[in-house]
Coordinates of C-alpha atoms and ligand atoms in Angstrom, one line a residue:
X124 CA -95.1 -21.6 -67.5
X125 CA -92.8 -23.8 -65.6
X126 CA -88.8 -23.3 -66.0
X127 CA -88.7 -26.6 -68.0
X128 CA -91.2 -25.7 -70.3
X129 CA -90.1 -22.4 -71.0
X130 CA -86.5 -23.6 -71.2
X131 CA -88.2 -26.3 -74.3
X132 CA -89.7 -23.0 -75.7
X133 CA -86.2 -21.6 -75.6
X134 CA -84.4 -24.3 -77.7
X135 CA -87.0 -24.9 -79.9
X136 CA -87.4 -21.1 -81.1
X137 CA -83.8 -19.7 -80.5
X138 CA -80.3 -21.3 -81.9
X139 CA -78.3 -20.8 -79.2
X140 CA -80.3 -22.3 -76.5
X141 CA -80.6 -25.2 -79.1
X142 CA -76.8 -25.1 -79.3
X143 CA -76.6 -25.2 -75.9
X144 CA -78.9 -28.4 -75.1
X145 CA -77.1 -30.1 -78.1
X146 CA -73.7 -29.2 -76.0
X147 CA -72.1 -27.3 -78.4
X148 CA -69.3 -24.9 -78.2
X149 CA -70.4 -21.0 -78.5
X150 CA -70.6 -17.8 -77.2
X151 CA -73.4 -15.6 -75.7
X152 CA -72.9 -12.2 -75.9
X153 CA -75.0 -10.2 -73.3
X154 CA -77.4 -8.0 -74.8
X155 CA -78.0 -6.5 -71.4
X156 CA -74.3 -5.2 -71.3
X157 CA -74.4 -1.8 -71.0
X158 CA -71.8 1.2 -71.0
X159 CA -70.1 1.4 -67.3
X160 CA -71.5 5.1 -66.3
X161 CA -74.9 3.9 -66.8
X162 CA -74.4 1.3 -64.0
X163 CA -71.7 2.6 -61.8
X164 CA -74.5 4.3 -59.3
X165 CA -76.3 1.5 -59.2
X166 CA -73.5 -1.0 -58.6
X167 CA -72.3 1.2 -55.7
X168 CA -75.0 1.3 -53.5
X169 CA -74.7 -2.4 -53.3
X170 CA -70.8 -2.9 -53.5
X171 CA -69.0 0.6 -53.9
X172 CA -65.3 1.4 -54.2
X173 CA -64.7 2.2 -50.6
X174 CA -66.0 -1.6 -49.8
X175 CA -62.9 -2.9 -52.4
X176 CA -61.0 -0.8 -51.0
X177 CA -61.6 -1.7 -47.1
X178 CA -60.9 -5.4 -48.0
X179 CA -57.6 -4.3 -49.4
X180 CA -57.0 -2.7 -46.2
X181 CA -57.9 -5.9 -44.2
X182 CA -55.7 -8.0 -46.1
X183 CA -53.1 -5.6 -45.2
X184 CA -53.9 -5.6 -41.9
X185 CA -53.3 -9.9 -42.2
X186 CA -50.5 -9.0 -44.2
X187 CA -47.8 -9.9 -41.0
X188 CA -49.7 -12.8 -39.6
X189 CA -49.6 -14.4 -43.4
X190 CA -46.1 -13.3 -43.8
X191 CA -45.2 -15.3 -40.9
X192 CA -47.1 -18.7 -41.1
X193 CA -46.7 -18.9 -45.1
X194 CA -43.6 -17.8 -46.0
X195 CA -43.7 -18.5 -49.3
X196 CA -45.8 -15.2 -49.5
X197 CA -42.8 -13.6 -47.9
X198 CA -42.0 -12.3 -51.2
X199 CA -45.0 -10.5 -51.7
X200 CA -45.1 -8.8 -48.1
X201 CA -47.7 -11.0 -46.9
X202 CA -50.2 -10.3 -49.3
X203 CA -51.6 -13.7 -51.6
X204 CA -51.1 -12.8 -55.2
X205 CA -50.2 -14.6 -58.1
X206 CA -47.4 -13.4 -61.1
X207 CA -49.1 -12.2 -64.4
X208 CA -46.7 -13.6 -67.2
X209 CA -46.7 -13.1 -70.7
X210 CA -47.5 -16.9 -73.1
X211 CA -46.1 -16.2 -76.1
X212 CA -45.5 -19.6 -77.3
X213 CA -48.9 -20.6 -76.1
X214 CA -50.3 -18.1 -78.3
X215 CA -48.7 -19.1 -81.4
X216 CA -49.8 -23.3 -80.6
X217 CA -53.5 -22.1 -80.4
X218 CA -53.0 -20.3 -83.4
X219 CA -51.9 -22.9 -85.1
X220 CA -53.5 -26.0 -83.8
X221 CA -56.9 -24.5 -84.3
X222 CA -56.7 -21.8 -86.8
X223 CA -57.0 -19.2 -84.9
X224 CA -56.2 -15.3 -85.5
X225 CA -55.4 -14.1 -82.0
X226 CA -54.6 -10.4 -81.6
X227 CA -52.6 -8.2 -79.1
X228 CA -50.5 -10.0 -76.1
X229 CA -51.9 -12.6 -74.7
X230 CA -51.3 -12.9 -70.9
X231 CA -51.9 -15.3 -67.9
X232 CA -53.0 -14.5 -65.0
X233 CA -51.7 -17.5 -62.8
X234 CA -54.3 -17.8 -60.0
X235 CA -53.3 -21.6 -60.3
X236 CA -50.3 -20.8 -58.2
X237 CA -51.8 -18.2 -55.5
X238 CA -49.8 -19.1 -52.6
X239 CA -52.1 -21.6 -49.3
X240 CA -54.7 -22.6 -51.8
X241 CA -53.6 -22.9 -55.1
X242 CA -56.4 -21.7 -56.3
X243 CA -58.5 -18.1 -57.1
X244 CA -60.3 -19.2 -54.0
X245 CA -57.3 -18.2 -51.8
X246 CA -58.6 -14.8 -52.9
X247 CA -62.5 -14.6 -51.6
X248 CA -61.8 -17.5 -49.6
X249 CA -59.3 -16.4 -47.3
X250 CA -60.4 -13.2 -46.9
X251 CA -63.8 -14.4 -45.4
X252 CA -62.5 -16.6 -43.2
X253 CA -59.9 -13.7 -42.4
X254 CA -63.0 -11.0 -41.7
X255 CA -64.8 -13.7 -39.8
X256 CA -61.5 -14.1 -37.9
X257 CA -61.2 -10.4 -37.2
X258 CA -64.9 -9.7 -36.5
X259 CA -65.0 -12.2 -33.9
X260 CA -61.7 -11.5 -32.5
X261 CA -62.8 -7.5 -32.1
X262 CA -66.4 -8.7 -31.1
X263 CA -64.8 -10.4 -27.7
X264 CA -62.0 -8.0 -27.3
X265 CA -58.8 -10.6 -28.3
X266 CA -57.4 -8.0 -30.6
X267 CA -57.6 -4.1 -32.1
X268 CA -57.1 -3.2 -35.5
X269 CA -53.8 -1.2 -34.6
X270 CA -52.0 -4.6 -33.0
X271 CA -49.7 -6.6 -35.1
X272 CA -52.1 -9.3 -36.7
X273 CA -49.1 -11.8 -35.8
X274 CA -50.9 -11.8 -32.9
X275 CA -53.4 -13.9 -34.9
X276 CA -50.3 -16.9 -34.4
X277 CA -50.3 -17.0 -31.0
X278 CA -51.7 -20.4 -28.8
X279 CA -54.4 -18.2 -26.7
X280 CA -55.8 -17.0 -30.1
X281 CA -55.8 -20.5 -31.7
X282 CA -58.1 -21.7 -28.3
X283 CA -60.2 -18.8 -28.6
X284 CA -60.9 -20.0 -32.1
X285 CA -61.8 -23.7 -31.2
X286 CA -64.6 -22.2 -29.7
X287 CA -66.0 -21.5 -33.0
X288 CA -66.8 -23.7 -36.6
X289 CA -66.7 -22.6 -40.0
X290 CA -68.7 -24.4 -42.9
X291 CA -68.5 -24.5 -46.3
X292 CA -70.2 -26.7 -49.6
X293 CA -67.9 -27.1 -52.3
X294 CA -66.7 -29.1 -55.4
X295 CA -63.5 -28.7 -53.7
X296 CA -61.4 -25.7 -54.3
X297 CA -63.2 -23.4 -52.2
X298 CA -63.0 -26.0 -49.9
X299 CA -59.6 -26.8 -49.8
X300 CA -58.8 -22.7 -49.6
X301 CA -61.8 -22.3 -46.4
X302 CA -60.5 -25.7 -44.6
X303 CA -56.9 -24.8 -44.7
X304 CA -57.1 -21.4 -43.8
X305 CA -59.5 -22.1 -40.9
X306 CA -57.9 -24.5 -39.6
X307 CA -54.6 -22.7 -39.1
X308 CA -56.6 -19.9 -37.5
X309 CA -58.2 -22.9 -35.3
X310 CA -61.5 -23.1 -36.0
X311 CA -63.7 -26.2 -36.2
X312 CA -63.9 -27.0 -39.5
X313 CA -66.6 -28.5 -42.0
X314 CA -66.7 -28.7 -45.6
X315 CA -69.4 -30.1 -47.3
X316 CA -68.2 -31.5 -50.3
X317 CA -70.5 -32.5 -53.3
X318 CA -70.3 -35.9 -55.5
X319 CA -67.4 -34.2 -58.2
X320 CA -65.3 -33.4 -55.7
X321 CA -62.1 -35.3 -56.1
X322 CA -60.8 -37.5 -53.6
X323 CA -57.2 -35.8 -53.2
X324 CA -58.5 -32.7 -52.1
X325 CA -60.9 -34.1 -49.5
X326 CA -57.7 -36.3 -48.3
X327 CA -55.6 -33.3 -48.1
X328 CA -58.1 -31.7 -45.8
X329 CA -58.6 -34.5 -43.5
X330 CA -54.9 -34.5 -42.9
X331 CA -55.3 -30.9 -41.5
X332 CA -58.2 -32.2 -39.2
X333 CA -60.9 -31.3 -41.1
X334 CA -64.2 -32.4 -41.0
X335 CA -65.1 -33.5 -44.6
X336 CA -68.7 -34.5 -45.0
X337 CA -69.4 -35.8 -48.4
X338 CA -72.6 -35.7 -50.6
X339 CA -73.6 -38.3 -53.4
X340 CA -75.6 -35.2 -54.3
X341 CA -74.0 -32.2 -56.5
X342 CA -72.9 -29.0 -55.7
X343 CA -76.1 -27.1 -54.7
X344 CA -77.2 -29.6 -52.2
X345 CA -73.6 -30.0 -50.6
X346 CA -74.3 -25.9 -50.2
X347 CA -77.7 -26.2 -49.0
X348 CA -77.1 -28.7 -46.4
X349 CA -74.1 -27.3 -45.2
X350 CA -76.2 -24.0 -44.4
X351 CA -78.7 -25.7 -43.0
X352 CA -76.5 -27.5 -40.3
X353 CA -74.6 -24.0 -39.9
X354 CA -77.9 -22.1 -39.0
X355 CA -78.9 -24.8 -36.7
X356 CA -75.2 -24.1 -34.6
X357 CA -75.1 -20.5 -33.2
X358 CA -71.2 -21.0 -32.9
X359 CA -71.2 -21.9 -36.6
X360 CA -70.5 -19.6 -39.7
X361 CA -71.4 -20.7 -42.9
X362 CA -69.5 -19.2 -45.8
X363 CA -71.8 -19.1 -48.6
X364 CA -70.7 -19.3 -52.1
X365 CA -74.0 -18.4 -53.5
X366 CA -74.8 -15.3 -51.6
X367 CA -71.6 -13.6 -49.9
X368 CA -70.6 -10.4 -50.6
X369 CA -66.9 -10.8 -48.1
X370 CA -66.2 -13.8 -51.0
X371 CA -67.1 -11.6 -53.9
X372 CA -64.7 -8.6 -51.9
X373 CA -62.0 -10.8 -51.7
X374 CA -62.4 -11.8 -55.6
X375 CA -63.0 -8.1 -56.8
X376 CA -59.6 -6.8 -54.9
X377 CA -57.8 -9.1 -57.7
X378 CA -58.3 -6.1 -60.3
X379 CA -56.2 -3.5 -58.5
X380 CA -53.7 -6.2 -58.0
X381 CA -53.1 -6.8 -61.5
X382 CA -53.6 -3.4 -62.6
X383 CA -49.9 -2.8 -60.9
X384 CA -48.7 -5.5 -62.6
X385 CA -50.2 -4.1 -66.1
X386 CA -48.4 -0.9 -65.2
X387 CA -45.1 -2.6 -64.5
X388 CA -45.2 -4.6 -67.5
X389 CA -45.5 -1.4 -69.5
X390 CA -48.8 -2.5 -70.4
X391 CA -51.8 0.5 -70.5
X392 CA -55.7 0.3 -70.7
X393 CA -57.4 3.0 -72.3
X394 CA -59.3 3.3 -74.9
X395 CA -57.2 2.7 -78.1
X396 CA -55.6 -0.3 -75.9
X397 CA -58.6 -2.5 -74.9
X398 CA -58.0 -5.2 -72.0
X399 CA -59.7 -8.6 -72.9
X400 CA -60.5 -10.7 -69.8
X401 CA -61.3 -14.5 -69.8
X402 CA -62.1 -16.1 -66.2
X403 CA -63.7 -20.1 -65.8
X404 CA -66.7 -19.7 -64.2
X405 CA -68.5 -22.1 -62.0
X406 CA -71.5 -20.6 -59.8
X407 CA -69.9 -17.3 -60.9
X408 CA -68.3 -16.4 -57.2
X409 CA -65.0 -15.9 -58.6
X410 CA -65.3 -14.4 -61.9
X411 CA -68.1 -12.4 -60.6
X412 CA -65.8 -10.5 -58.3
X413 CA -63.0 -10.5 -60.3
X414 CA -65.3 -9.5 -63.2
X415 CA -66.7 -6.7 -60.7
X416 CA -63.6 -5.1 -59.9
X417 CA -62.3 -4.7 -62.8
X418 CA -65.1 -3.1 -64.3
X419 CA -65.0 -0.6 -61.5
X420 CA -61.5 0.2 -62.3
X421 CA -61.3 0.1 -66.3
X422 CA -64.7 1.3 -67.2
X423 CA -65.6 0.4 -70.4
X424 CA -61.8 -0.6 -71.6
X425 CA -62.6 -3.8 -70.1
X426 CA -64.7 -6.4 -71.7
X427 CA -64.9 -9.4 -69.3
X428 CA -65.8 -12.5 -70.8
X429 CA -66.7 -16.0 -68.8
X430 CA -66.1 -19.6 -70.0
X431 CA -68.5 -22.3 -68.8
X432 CA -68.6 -26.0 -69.7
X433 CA -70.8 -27.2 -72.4
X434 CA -72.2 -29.3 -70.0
X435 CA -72.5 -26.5 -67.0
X436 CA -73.4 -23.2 -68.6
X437 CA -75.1 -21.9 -65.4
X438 CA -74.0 -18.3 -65.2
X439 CA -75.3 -18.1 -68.8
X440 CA -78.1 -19.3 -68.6
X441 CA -79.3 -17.8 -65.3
X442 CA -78.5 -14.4 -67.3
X443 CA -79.9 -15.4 -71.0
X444 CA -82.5 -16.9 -69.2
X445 CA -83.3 -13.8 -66.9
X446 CA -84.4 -16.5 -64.7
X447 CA -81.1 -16.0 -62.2
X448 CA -80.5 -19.0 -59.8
X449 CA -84.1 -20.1 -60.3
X450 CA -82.2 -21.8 -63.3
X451 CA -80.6 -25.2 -63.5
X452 CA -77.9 -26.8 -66.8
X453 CA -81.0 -29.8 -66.1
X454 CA -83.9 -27.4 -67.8
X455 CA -82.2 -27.7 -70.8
X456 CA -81.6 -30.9 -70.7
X457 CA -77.8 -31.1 -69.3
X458 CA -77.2 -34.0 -66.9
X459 CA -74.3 -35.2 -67.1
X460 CA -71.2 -34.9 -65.1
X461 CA -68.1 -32.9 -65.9
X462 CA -64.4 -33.4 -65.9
X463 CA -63.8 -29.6 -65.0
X464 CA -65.5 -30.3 -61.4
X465 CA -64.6 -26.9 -60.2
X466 CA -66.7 -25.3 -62.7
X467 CA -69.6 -28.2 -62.0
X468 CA -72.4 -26.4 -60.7
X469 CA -75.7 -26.7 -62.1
X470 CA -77.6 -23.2 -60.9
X471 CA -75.8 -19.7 -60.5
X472 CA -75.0 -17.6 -57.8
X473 CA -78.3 -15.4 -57.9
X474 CA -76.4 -12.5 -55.9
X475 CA -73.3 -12.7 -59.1
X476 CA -75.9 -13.3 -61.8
X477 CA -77.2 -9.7 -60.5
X478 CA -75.0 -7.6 -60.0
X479 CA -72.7 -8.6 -62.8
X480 CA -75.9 -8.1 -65.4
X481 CA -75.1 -5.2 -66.8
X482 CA -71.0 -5.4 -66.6
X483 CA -69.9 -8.9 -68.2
X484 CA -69.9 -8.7 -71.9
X485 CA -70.7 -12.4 -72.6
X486 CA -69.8 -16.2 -71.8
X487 CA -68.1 -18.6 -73.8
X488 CA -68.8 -23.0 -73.7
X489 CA -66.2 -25.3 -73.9
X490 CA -65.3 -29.5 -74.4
X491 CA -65.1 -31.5 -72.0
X492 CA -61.8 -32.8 -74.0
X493 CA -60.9 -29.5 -75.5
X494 CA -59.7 -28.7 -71.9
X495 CA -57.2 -31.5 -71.4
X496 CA -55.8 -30.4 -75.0
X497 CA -55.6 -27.1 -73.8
X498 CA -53.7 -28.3 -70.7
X499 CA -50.8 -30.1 -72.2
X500 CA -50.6 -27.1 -74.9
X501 CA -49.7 -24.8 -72.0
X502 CA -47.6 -27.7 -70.3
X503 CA -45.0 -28.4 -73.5
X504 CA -45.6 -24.5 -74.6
X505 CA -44.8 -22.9 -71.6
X506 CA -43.8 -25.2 -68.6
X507 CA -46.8 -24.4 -66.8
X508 CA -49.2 -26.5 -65.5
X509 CA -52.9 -26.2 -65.0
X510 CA -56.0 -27.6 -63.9
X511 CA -58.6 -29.1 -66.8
X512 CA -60.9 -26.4 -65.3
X513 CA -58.7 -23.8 -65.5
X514 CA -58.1 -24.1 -69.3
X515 CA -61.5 -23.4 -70.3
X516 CA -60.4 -19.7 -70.8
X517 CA -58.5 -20.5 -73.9
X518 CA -61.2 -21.3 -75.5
X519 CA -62.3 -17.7 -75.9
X520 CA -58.8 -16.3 -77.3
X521 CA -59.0 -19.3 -79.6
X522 CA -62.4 -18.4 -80.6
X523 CA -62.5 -14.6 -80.7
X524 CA -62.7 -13.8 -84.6
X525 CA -64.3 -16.7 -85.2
X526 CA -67.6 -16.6 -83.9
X527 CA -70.4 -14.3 -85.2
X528 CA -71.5 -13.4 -82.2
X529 CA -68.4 -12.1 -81.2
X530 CA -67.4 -10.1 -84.3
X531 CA -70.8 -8.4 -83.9
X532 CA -70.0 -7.4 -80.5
X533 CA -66.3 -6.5 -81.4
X534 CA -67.9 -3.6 -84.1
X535 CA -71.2 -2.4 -81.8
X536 CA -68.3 -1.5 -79.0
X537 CA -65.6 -0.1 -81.6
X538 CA -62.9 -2.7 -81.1
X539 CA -61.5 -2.3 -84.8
X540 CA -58.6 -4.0 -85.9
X541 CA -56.3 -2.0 -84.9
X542 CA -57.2 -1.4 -81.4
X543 CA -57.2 -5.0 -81.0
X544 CA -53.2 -5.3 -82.2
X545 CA -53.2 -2.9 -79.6
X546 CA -55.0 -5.4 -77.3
X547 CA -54.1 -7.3 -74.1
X548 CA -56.0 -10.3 -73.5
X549 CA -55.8 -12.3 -70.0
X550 CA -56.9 -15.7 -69.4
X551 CA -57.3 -16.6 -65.8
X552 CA -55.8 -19.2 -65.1
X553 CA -57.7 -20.3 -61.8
X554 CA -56.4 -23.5 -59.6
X555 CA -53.5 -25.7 -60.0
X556 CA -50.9 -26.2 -57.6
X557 CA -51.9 -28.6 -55.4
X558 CA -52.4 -31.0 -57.6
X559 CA -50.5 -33.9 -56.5
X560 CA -48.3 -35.3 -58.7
X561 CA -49.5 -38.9 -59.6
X562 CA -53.4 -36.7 -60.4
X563 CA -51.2 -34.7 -63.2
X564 CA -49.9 -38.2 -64.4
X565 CA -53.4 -38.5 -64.8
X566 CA -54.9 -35.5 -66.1
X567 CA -51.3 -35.6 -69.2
X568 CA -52.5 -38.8 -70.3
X569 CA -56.8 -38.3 -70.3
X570 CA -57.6 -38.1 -74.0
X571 CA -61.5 -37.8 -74.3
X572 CA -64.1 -37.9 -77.2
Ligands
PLP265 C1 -64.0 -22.2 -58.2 C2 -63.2 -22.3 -59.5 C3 -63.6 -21.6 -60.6 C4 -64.8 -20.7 -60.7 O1 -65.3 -20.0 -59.6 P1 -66.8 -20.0 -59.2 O2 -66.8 -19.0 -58.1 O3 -67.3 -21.3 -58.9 O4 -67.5 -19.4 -60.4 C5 -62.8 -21.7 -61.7 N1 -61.8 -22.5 -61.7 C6 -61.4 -23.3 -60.7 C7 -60.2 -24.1 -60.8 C8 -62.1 -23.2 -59.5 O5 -61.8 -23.9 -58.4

């Protein structure tokens, strides 16, 4: 049987798939979730704690070099991280505006402002360029891993660099965070951007002399040309947002991060005080990782959840399906384009879709429209501002108690009532700050169907 036909088998015998091809909002919970010892052995043979953990020492070992070209991370030692704030008020407007009953604290995790890339992809982004940086750099004897990585600054270092090209597909943001941040090194630079991408980014990263090729295509051909033309270059690395493990190590060193922050905030994760985790998923790269460490670090007192357009539910689909990245959004029937263009991406990561399997506890859909809504909630609630894509997380606060889905998975895992007063729930709030000003004008005023 043919993906198409079994995906017509699927909505015709089973409501959700039918709820998905309509493009309705819902929820799949993951019946494949299982309890964290069961997986842990597995999961560490592929990625393992020590491989976290050695990325956290990279970064550390950038720490100096970021410190001094991008001082707005001075205040953070070097290291790219973004503040974890408390939305109170934001809270209380979704409870309101859509009826909602939403327990515990609810947090945001504010990705949106990581400092270079204003985006989560200045997490698994920057860190692959970073290894690449280092690998080569220790491959041809420019540097050893007890210097000062300012060394990384110096003019000799930026030649030595030239010699080299990085390439990248993208709707944009991973783009943006792989073009800046290899360009400052001094690489040769190309990002192959696909049809959604918007125009501001791919302007912003000709300025800093990259080489934007763009696609009328989507996202997965932007990615597979761009590897193609990588492979044929033996000077050329391709950063691969469907397959790299260095991206999904930069993402997963997020949950150590935050746990800190938790900590400092007074805020514990155990079992009578369960942490709820919403991230906007696009091929799954970032919430995969993110998703992946923190599972690694909370065990069972974290239940991840991702939220996926209506129109782009690739991650769950390429799980429900248990057809991975052999699936596209077009099997069942989903054509059309999306306003959240960094979530746009029509087939999953297949390296995400399995190791995450067993770990994510389900995936949320979202409006198109719902999203602006969300946006200018969190603007007049809280002063913050947000990309569209970014706000598809607040659909799953919104909707916790409300579908039946979800209350069914709430009692099989013993989240009662009470624990969940108990409860902290973060929405990732994923890319943001670059947005120029005149685009957020924009974004304010877009009232869809
Ligand atoms: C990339 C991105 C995501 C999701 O990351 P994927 O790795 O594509 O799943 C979410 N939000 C924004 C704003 C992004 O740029």
């Amino acid at each position: 049987m043919s993906i198409k036909e079994y995906a017509q088998k699927l909505i015709d015998s089973d409501p959700l798939f039918k709820d998905i091809a309509d493009q309705k909002e819902t929820v799949w919970i993951n019946s494949k979730y299982l309890p964290f010892d069961m997986v842990d052995a597995v999961c560490q043979l592929v990625v393992s704690d020590e491989d976290i953990a050695d990325a956290e020492r990279r970064l550390h070992r950038f720490a100096p070099y970021i410190k001094k070209c991008f001082p707005e991370t001075a205040e953070d030692g070097g290291l790219i991280e973004s503040p974890l704030r408390e939305i109170d008020a934001m809270k209380k407007a979704l409870e309101e505006t859509y009826d909602a009953e939403i327990p515990g604290r609810l947090l945001l995790k504010m990705d949106s402002h990581l400092p270079i890339a204003g985006s989560v992809k200045a997490r698994g982004g920057i860190y692959e360029v970073l290894k690449h940086a280092e690998d080569l750099a220790l491959e041809h004897g420019m540097i050893t891993e007890d210097d000062n990585y300012e060394r990384f600054a110096d003019d000799d270092m930026k030649e030595f660099f030239h010699k080299f090209t990085v390439q990248v597909g993208s709707t944009g943001n991973l783009g943006l965070s792989i073009g800046i941040m290899s360009a400052f090194l001094g690489f040769k630079v190309k990002v192959h951007m696909s049809a959604d991408a918007r125009q501001w980014k791919k302007d912003m990263l000709r300025s800093k002399g990259v080489d934007v090729i763009e696609y009328e295509d989507d996202y997965s051909a932007a990615v597979s040309e761009g590897r193609r033309q990588s492979d044929l270059d033996p000077t050329s690395y391709f950063v691969d947002d469907e397959y790299s493990v260095p991206l999904f190590l930069g993402y997963a060193v997020a949950a150590g991060r935050t746990k800190k922050q938790l900590d400092s905030m007074g805020i514990s994760v155990d079992e009578d005080h369960p942490l709820i985790l919403y991230v906007p998923c696009g091929v799954g790269g970032a919430p995969g990782g993110v998703c992946y460490g923190f599972k690694r670090l909370f065990g069972d007192n974290v239940h991840v959840f991702f939220c996926e357009p209506t129109l782009f539910p690739s991650v769950l689909l390429g799980m429900a399906t248990d057809r991975y990245n052999e699936v596209s959004v077009n099997d069942f029937g989903l054509n059309e384009m999306s306003a959240a263009d960094g979530l746009a991406c029509a087939s999953p990561s297949g390296f995400v879709v399995r190791i995450d399997r067993n770990l994510l506890s389900g995936d949320f859909t979202v409006k198109d429209a719902i999203l602006f809504d969300y946006m200018r909630m969190l603007k007049n609630t809280e002063d913050i501002f947000i990309e569209p894509s970014s706000c598809a997380a607040f659909t799953a606060p919104v909707n916790l108690l409300k579908y039946e889905g979800m209350k069914a998975y709430l009692e099989k895992q013993g989240l009662t009532a009470e624990k969940l007063a108990n409860s902290a729930q973060i929405c990732w709030a994923t890319g943001g700050r670059l947005v120029p000003d005149e685009i957020w004008d924009k974004y304010m005023n877009t009232y869809m169907e």
